[in-house]
Short mmCIF file of C-alpha atoms and ligand atoms in Angstrom, two decimals:
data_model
loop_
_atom_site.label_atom_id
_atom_site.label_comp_id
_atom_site.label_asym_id
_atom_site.label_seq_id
_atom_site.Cartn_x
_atom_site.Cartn_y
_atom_site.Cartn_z
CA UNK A 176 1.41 24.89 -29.28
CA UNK A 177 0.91 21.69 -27.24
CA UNK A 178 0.27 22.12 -23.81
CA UNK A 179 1.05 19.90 -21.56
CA UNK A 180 -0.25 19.18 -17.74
CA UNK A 181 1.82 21.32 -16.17
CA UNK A 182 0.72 19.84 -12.39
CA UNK A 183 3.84 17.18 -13.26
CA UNK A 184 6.22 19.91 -12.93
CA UNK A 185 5.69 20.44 -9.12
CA UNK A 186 6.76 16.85 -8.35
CA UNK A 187 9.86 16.39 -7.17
CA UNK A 188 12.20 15.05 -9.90
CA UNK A 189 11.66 11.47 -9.49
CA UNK A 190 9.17 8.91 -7.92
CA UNK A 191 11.04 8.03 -4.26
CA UNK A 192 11.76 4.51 -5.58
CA UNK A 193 13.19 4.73 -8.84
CA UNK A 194 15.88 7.51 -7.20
CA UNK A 195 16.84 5.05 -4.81
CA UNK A 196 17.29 2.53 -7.59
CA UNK A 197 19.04 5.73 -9.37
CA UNK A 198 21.49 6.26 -6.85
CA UNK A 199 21.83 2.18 -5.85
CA UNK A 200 22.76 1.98 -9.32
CA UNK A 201 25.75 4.87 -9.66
CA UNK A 202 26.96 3.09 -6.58
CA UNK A 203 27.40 -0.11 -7.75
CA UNK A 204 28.74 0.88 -10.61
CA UNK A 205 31.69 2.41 -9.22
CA UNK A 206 31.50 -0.57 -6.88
CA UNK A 207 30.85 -3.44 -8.85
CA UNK A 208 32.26 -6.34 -6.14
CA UNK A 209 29.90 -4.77 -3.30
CA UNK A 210 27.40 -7.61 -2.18
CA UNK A 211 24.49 -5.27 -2.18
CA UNK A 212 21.27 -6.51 0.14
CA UNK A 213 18.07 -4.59 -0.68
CA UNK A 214 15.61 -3.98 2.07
CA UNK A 215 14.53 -0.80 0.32
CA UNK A 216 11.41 -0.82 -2.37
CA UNK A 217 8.40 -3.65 -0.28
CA UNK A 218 8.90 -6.11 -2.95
CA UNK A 219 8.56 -9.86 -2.17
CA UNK A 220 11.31 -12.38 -2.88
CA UNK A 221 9.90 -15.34 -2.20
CA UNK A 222 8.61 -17.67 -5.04
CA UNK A 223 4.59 -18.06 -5.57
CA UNK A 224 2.32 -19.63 -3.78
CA UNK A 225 1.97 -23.24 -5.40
CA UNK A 226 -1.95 -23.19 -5.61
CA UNK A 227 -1.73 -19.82 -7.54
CA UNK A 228 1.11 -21.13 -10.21
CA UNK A 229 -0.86 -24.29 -10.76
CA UNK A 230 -4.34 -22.12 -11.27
CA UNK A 231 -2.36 -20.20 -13.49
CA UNK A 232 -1.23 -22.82 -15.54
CA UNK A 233 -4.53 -24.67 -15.87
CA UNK A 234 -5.46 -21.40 -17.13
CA UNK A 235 -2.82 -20.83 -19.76
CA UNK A 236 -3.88 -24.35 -21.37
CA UNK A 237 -7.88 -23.27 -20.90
CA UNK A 238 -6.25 -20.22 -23.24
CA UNK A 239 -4.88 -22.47 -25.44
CA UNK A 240 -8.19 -24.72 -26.17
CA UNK A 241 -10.94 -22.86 -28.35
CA UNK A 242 -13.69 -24.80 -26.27
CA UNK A 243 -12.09 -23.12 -22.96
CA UNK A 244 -10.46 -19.97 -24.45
CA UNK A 245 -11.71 -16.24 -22.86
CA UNK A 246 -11.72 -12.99 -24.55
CA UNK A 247 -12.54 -10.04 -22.77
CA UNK A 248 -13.50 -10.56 -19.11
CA UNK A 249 -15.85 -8.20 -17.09
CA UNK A 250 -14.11 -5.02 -16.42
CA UNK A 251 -14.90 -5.67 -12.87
CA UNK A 252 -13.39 -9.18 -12.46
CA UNK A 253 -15.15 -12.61 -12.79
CA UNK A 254 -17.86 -12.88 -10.38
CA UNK A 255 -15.83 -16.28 -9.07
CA UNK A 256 -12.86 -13.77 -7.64
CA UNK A 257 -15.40 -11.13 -6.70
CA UNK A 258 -18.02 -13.47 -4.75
CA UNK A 259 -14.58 -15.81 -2.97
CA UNK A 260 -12.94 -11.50 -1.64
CA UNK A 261 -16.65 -10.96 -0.68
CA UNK A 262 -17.17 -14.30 1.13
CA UNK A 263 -13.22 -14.81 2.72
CA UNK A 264 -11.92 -11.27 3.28
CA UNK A 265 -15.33 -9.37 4.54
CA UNK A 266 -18.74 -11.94 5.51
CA UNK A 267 -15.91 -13.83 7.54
CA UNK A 268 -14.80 -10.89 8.94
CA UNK A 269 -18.59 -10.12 9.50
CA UNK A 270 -18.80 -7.12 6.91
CA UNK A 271 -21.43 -6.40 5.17
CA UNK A 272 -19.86 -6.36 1.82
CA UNK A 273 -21.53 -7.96 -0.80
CA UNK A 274 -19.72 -8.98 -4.55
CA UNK A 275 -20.83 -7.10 -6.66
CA UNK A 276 -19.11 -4.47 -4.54
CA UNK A 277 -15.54 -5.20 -5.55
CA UNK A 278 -13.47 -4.19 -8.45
CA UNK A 279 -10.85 -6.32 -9.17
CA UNK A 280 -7.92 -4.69 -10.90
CA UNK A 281 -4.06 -4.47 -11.22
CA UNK A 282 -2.84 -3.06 -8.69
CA UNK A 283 -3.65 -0.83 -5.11
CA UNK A 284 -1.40 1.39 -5.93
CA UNK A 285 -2.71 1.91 -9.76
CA UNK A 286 -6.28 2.58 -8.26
CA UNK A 287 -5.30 4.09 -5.08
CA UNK A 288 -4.22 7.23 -7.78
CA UNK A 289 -7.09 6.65 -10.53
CA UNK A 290 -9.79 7.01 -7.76
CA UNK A 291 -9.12 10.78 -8.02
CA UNK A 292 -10.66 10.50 -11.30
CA UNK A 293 -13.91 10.31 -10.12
CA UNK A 294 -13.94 13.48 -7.59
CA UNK A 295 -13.89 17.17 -8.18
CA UNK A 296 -10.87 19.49 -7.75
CA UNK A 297 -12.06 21.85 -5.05
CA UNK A 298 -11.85 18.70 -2.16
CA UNK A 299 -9.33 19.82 1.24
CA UNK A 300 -7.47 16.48 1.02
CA UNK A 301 -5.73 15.31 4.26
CA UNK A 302 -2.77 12.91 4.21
CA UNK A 303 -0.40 12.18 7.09
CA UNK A 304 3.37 13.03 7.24
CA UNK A 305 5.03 10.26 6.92
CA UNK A 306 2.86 8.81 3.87
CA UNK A 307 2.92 6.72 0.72
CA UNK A 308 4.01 8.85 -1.67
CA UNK A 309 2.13 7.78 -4.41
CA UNK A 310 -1.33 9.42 -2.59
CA UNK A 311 0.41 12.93 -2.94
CA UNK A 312 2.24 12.58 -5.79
CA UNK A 313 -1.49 11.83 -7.69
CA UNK A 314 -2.91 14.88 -6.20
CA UNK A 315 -0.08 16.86 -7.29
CA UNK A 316 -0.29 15.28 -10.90
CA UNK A 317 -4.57 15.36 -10.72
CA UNK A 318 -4.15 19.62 -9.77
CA UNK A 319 -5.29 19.31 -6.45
CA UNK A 320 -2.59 20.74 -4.78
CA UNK A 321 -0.62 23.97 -4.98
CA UNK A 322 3.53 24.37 -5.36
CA UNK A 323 5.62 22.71 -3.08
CA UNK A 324 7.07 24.70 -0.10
CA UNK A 325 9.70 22.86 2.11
CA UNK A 326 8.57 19.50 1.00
CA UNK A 327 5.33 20.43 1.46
CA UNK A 328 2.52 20.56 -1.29
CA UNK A 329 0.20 23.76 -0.45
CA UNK A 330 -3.42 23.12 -0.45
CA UNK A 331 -2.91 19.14 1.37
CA UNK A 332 -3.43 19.27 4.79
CA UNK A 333 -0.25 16.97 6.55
CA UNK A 334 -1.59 14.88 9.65
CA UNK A 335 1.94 14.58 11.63
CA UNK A 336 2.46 11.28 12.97
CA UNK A 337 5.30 10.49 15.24
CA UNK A 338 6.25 7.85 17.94
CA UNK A 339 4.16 10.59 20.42
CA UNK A 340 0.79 9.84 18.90
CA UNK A 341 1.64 6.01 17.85
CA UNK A 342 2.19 6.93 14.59
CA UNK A 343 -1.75 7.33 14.08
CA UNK A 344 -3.43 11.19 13.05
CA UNK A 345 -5.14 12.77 15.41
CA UNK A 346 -8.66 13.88 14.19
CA UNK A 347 -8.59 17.25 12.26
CA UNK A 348 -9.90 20.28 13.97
CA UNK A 349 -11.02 21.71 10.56
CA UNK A 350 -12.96 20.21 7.84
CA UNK A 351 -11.50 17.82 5.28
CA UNK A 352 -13.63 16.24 2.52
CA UNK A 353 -10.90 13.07 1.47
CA UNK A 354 -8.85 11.43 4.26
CA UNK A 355 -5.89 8.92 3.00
CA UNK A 356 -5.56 6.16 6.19
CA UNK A 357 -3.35 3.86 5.35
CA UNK A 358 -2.97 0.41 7.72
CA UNK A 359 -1.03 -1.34 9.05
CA UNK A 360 1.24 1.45 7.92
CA UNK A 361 3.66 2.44 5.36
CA UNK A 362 6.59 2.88 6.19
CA UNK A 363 6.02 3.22 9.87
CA UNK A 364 4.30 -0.17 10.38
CA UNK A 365 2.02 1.12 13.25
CA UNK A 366 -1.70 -0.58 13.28
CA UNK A 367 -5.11 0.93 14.23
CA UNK A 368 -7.32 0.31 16.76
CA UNK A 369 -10.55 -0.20 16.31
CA UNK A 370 -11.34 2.69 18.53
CA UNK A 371 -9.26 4.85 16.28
CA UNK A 372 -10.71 3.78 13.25
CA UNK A 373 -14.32 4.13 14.63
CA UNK A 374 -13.10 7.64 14.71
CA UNK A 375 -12.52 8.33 11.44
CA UNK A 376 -15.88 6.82 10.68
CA UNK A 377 -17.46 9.01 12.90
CA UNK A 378 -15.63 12.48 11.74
CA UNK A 379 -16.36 11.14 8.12
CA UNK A 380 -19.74 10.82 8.50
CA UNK A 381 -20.45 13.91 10.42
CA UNK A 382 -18.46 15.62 7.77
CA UNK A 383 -19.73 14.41 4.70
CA UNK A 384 -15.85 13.20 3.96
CA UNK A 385 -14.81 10.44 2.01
CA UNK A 386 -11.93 7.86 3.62
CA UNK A 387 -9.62 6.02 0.73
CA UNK A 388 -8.62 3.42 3.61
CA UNK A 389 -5.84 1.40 1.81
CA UNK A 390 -5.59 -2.00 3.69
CA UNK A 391 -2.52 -3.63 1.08
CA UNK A 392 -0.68 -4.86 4.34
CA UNK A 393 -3.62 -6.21 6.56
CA UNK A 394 -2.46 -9.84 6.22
CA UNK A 395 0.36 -8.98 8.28
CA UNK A 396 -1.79 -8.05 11.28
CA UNK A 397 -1.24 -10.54 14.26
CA UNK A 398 -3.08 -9.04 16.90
CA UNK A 399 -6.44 -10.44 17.13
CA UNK A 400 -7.55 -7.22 18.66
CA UNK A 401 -6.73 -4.72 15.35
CA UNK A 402 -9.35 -4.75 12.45
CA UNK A 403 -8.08 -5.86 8.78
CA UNK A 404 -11.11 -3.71 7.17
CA UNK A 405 -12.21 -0.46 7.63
CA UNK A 406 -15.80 -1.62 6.94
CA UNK A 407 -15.75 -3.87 10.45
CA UNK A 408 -16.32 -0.67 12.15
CA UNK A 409 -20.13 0.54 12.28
CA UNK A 410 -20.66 3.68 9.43
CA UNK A 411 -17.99 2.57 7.15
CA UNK A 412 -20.08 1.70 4.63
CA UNK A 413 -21.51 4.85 4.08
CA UNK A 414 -17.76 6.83 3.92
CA UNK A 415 -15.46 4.57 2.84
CA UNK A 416 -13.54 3.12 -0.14
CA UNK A 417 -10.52 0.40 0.67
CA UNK A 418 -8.00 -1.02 -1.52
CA UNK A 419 -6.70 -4.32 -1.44
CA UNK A 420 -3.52 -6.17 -3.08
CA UNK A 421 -2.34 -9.60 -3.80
CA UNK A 422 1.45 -8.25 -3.92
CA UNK A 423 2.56 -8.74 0.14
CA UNK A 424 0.38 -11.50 0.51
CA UNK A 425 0.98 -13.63 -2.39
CA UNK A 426 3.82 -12.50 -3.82
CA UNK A 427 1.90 -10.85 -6.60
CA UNK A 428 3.89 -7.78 -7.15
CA UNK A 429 5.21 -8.46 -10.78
CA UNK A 430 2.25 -10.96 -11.57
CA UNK A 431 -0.47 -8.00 -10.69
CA UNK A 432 -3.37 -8.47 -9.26
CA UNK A 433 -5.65 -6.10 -6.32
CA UNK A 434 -8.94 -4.84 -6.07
CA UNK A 435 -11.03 -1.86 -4.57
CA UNK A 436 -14.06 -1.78 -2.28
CA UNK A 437 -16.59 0.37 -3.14
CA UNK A 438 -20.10 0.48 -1.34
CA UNK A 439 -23.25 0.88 -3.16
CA UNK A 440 -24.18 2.62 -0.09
CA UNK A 441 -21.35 5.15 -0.45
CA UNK A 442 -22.91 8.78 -1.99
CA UNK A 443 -21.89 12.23 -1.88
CA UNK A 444 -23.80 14.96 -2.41
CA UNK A 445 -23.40 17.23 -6.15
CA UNK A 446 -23.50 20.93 -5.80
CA UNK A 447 -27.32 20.87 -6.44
CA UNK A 448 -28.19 18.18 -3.89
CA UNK A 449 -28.22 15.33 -5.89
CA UNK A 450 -26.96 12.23 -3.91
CA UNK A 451 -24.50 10.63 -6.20
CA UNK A 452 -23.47 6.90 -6.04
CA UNK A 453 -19.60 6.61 -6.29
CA UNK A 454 -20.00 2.72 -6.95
CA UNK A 455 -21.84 4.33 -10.55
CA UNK A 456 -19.34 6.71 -11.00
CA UNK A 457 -15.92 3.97 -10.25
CA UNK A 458 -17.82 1.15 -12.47
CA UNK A 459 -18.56 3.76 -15.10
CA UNK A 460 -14.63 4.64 -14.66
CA UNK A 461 -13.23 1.42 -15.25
CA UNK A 462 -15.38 0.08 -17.89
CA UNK A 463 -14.24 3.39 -19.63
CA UNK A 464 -10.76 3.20 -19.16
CA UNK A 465 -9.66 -0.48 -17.80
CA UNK A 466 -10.61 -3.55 -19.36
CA UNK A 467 -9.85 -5.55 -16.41
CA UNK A 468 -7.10 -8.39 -15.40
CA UNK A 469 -6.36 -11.22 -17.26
CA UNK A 470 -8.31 -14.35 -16.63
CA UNK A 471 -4.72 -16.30 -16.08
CA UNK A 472 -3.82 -14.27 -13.30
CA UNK A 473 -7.40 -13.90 -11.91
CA UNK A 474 -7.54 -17.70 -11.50
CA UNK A 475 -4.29 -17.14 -9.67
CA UNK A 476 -5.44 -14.62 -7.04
CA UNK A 477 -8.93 -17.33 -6.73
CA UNK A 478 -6.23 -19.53 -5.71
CA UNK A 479 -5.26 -17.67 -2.85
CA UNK A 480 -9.13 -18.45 -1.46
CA UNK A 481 -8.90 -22.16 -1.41
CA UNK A 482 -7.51 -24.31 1.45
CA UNK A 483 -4.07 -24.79 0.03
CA UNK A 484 -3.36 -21.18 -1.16
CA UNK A 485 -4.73 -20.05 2.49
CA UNK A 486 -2.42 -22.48 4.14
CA UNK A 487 0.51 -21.05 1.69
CA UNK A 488 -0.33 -17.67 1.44
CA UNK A 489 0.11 -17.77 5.91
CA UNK A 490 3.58 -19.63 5.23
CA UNK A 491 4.53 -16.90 3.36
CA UNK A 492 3.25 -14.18 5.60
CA UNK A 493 4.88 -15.60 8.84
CA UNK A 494 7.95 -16.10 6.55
CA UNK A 495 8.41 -11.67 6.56
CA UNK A 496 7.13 -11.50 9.54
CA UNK A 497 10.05 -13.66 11.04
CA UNK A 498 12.21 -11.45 9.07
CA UNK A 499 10.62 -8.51 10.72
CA UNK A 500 11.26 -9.76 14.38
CA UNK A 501 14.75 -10.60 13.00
CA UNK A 502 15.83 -6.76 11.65
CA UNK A 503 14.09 -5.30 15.05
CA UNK A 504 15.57 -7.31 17.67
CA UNK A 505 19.02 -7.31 15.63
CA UNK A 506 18.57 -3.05 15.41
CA UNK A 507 17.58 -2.71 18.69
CA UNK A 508 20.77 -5.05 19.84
CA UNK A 509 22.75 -1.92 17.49
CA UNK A 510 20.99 0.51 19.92
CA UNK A 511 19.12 2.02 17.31
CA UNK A 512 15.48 3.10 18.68
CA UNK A 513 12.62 0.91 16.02
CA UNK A 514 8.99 0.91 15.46
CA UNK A 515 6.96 -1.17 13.52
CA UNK A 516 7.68 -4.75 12.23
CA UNK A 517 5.27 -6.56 14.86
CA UNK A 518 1.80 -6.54 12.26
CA UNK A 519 4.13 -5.28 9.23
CA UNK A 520 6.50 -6.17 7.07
CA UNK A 521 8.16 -2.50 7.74
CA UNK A 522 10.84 -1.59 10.80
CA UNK A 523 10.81 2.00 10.98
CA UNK A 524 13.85 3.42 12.44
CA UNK A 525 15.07 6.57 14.26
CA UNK A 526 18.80 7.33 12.15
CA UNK A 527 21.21 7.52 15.00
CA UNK A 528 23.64 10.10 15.75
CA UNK A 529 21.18 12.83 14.22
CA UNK A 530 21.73 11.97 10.59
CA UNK A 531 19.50 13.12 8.02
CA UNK A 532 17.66 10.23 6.57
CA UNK A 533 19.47 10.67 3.07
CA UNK A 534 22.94 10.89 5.03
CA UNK A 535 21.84 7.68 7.00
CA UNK A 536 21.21 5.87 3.29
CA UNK A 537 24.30 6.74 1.85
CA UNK A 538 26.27 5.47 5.10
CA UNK A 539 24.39 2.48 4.86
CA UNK A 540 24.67 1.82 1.26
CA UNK A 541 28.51 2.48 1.59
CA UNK A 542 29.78 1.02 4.62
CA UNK A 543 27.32 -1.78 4.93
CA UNK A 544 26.25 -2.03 1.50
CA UNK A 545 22.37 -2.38 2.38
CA UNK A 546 19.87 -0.38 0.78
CA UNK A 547 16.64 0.69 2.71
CA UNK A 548 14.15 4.13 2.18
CA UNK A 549 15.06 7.42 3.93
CA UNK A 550 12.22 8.60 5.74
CA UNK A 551 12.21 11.66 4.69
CA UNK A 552 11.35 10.33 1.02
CA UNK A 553 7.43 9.80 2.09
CA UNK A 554 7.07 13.39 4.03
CA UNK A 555 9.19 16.06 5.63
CA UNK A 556 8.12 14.70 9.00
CA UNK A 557 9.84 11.32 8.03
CA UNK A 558 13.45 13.29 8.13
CA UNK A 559 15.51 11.62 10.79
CA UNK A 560 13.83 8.33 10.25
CA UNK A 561 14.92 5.35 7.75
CA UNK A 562 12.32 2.37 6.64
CA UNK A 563 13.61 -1.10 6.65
CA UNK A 564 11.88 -3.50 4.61
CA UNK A 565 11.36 -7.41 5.92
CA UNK A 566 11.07 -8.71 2.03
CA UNK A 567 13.77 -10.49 1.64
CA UNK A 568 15.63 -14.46 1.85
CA UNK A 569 16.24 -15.20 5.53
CA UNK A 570 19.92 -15.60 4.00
CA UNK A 571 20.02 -12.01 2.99
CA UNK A 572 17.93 -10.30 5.67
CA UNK A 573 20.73 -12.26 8.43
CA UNK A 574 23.84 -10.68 6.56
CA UNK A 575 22.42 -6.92 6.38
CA UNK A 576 21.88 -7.28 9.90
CA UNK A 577 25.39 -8.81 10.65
CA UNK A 578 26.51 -6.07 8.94
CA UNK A 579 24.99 -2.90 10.28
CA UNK A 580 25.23 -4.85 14.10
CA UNK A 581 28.95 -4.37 13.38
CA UNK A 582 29.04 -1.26 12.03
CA UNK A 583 26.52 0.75 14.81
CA UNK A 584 26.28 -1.96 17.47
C1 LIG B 633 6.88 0.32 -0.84
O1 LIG B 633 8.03 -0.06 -0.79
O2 LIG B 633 6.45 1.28 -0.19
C2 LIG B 633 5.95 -0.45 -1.72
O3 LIG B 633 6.63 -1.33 -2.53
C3 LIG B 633 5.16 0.45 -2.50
C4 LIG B 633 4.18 -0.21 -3.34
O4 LIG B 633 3.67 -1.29 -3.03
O5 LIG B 633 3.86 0.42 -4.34
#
């Protein structure tokens, strides 16, 4: 008899975007004139940055030449994308993070789950509540967790965030050995200080606990004040792996492109004493089981590090973020209380009249025929809450909010 991995049957039915799809679909079935707007699922709208298409194109005729054509490319990413994310996104940042330190790869979300690969079962893994699904939903599938009781998977330790501690964890009392931080935040959109970051650092290192700090929205931040790495704050080297995307940045969601930081410096201990690198265990990972992105869309994401794809990439980038100021000022006009949206592309949003987040989505996908996430789809402490996404046309992000101004304004 075959056996399968019987973790998968814990998780809940379906993964939260695909059921919102699910139900977006039945509706517009049986409402096939509704003008539906989605602000649900983060994914961009907005064409490519020009820089990256033409990188991409020079590549596909390099492809095409047998002088210029590429096989198999490091599993790791061509040193030219590794040394530009070593030199732009952390030695101007003034972190010590050196090339050969960064795995470029398909996705954040992809390796955000496969890092669990690499680490033992018997970890306490904290998350917080509200969180990005996909970090539970990987434990739960990886047999780190126990059966879920009221939306809750036993064995995880929840970090409640709220509007009462600005939507940032407070430091455990107890010992955890992995800590998911995700900022600035999805779905609530809240940023960290530096002081709060430091920390994490601190606890981790005290601890002996590993932080997977995943940083996919950082280009959003506009506060000079908040740090875009974890690894600008003192320790983090030693404690701390970040991932990285091209998707909200560059618009790379269906052309797939991210990476992962992971410090040499960055050991943990083996049950005999044995300090372990992780850098050895992640490379040994992913030349085992990935055999990297293609060169055409690597010379895309290089792109993004010259002068025009910087300039384009920030177009892009102020482009949501204009959205965002748009969907909170046009809530808040509804009366609806918001969070978020000032350093992310997500408005996170109290559902008024004491509706359960699902009940809020169905009202909205019916009488204003805009789709966004209900809260409670990333954690039971997200029930009551709704998360409005900023990717979308100016056009289309104007109507919803027309729309739902009439209907709760
Ligand atoms: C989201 O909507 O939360 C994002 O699209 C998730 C992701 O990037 O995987």
């Amino acid at each position: 008899m075959v056996a399968i991995n019987e973790n998968y049957l814990k998780l809940k039915a379906g993964y939260l975007f695909p059921e919102i799809a699910r139900r977006v679909k039945a509706f517009s079935d049986a409402n096939p004139d509704a003008p539906i707007i989605k602000l649900g699922i983060g994914d961009v709208t907005e064409p490519l940055p020009e820089a990256c298409c033409a990188a991409m194109q020079k590549a596909v005729t390099e492809m095409g030449d047998r002088a210029t054509f590429k096989g198999y490319g490091p599993e790791q990413g061509y040193p030219w994308l590794r040394e530009a994310i070593a030199a732009q996104d952390f030695q101007a940042r003034g972190c010590e993070i050196d090339a050969a330190e960064i795995f470029v790869s398909d996705g954040a979300k992809c390796d955000s789950g496969n890092i669990l690969d690499i680490f033992g079962k018997e970890n306490t893994i904290a998350v917080t509540d509200p969180v990005y699904p996909v970090y539970v939903d990987t434990n739960v599938m990886a047999g780190n967790t126990g059966a879920a009781v009221d939306g809750k998977y036993g064995g995880l330790v929840y970090m409640p965030i709220s509007a009462e501690n600005n939507f940032t964890a407070a430091i455990p009392s107890q010992k955890v050995d992995l800590i998911y931080l995700c900022f600035p935040n999805n779905p609530t959109g809240a940023t960290a200080t530096r002081e709060h970051l430091q920390a994490w650092v601190d606890y981790a290192r005290e601890h002996g606990a590993v932080i997977f700090f995943d940083a996919a929205y950082e280009a959003f931040i506009t506060d000079a004040s908040l740090p875009h790495s974890i690894y600008e704050l003192p320790g983090a080297r030693d404690c701390a792996i970040e991932f990285r995307s091209f998707s909200k940045n560059a618009g790379f969601t269906g052309t797939r492109c991210a990476y992962t930081v992971v410090p040499q410096s960055l050991t943990v201990k083996t049950a005999d004493g044995t300090a372990v690198a992780l850098h050895q265990l992640w490379n040994r990972r992913q030349s085992t089981k990935f055999n990297g992105v293609s060169y055409i869309v690597q010379r895309g994401a290089a792109a993004v590090y010259s002068e025009a794809g910087q300039a384009q990439i920030r177009q892009l980038i102020t482009f949501y973020l204009e959205n965002a100021r748009i969907i909170r000022e046009q809530l808040t006009a509804a009366g609806l209380t918001v969070y978020g949206g000032i350093n992310a592309p997500y408005i996170w949003l109290q559902t008024p009249d004491g509706l359960s987040s699902w009940d809020f989505f169905d009202k909205l996908l019916q009488a204003c025929h805009v789709v966004g996430t209900p809260g409670s789809g990333f954690g039971a402490a997200g029930e009551g809450y709704f998360r409005i996404s900023a990717f979308n046309s100016r056009e289309n992000v104007n109507e919803a909010m027309r729309r739902i101004v009439a209907k709760f304004g």
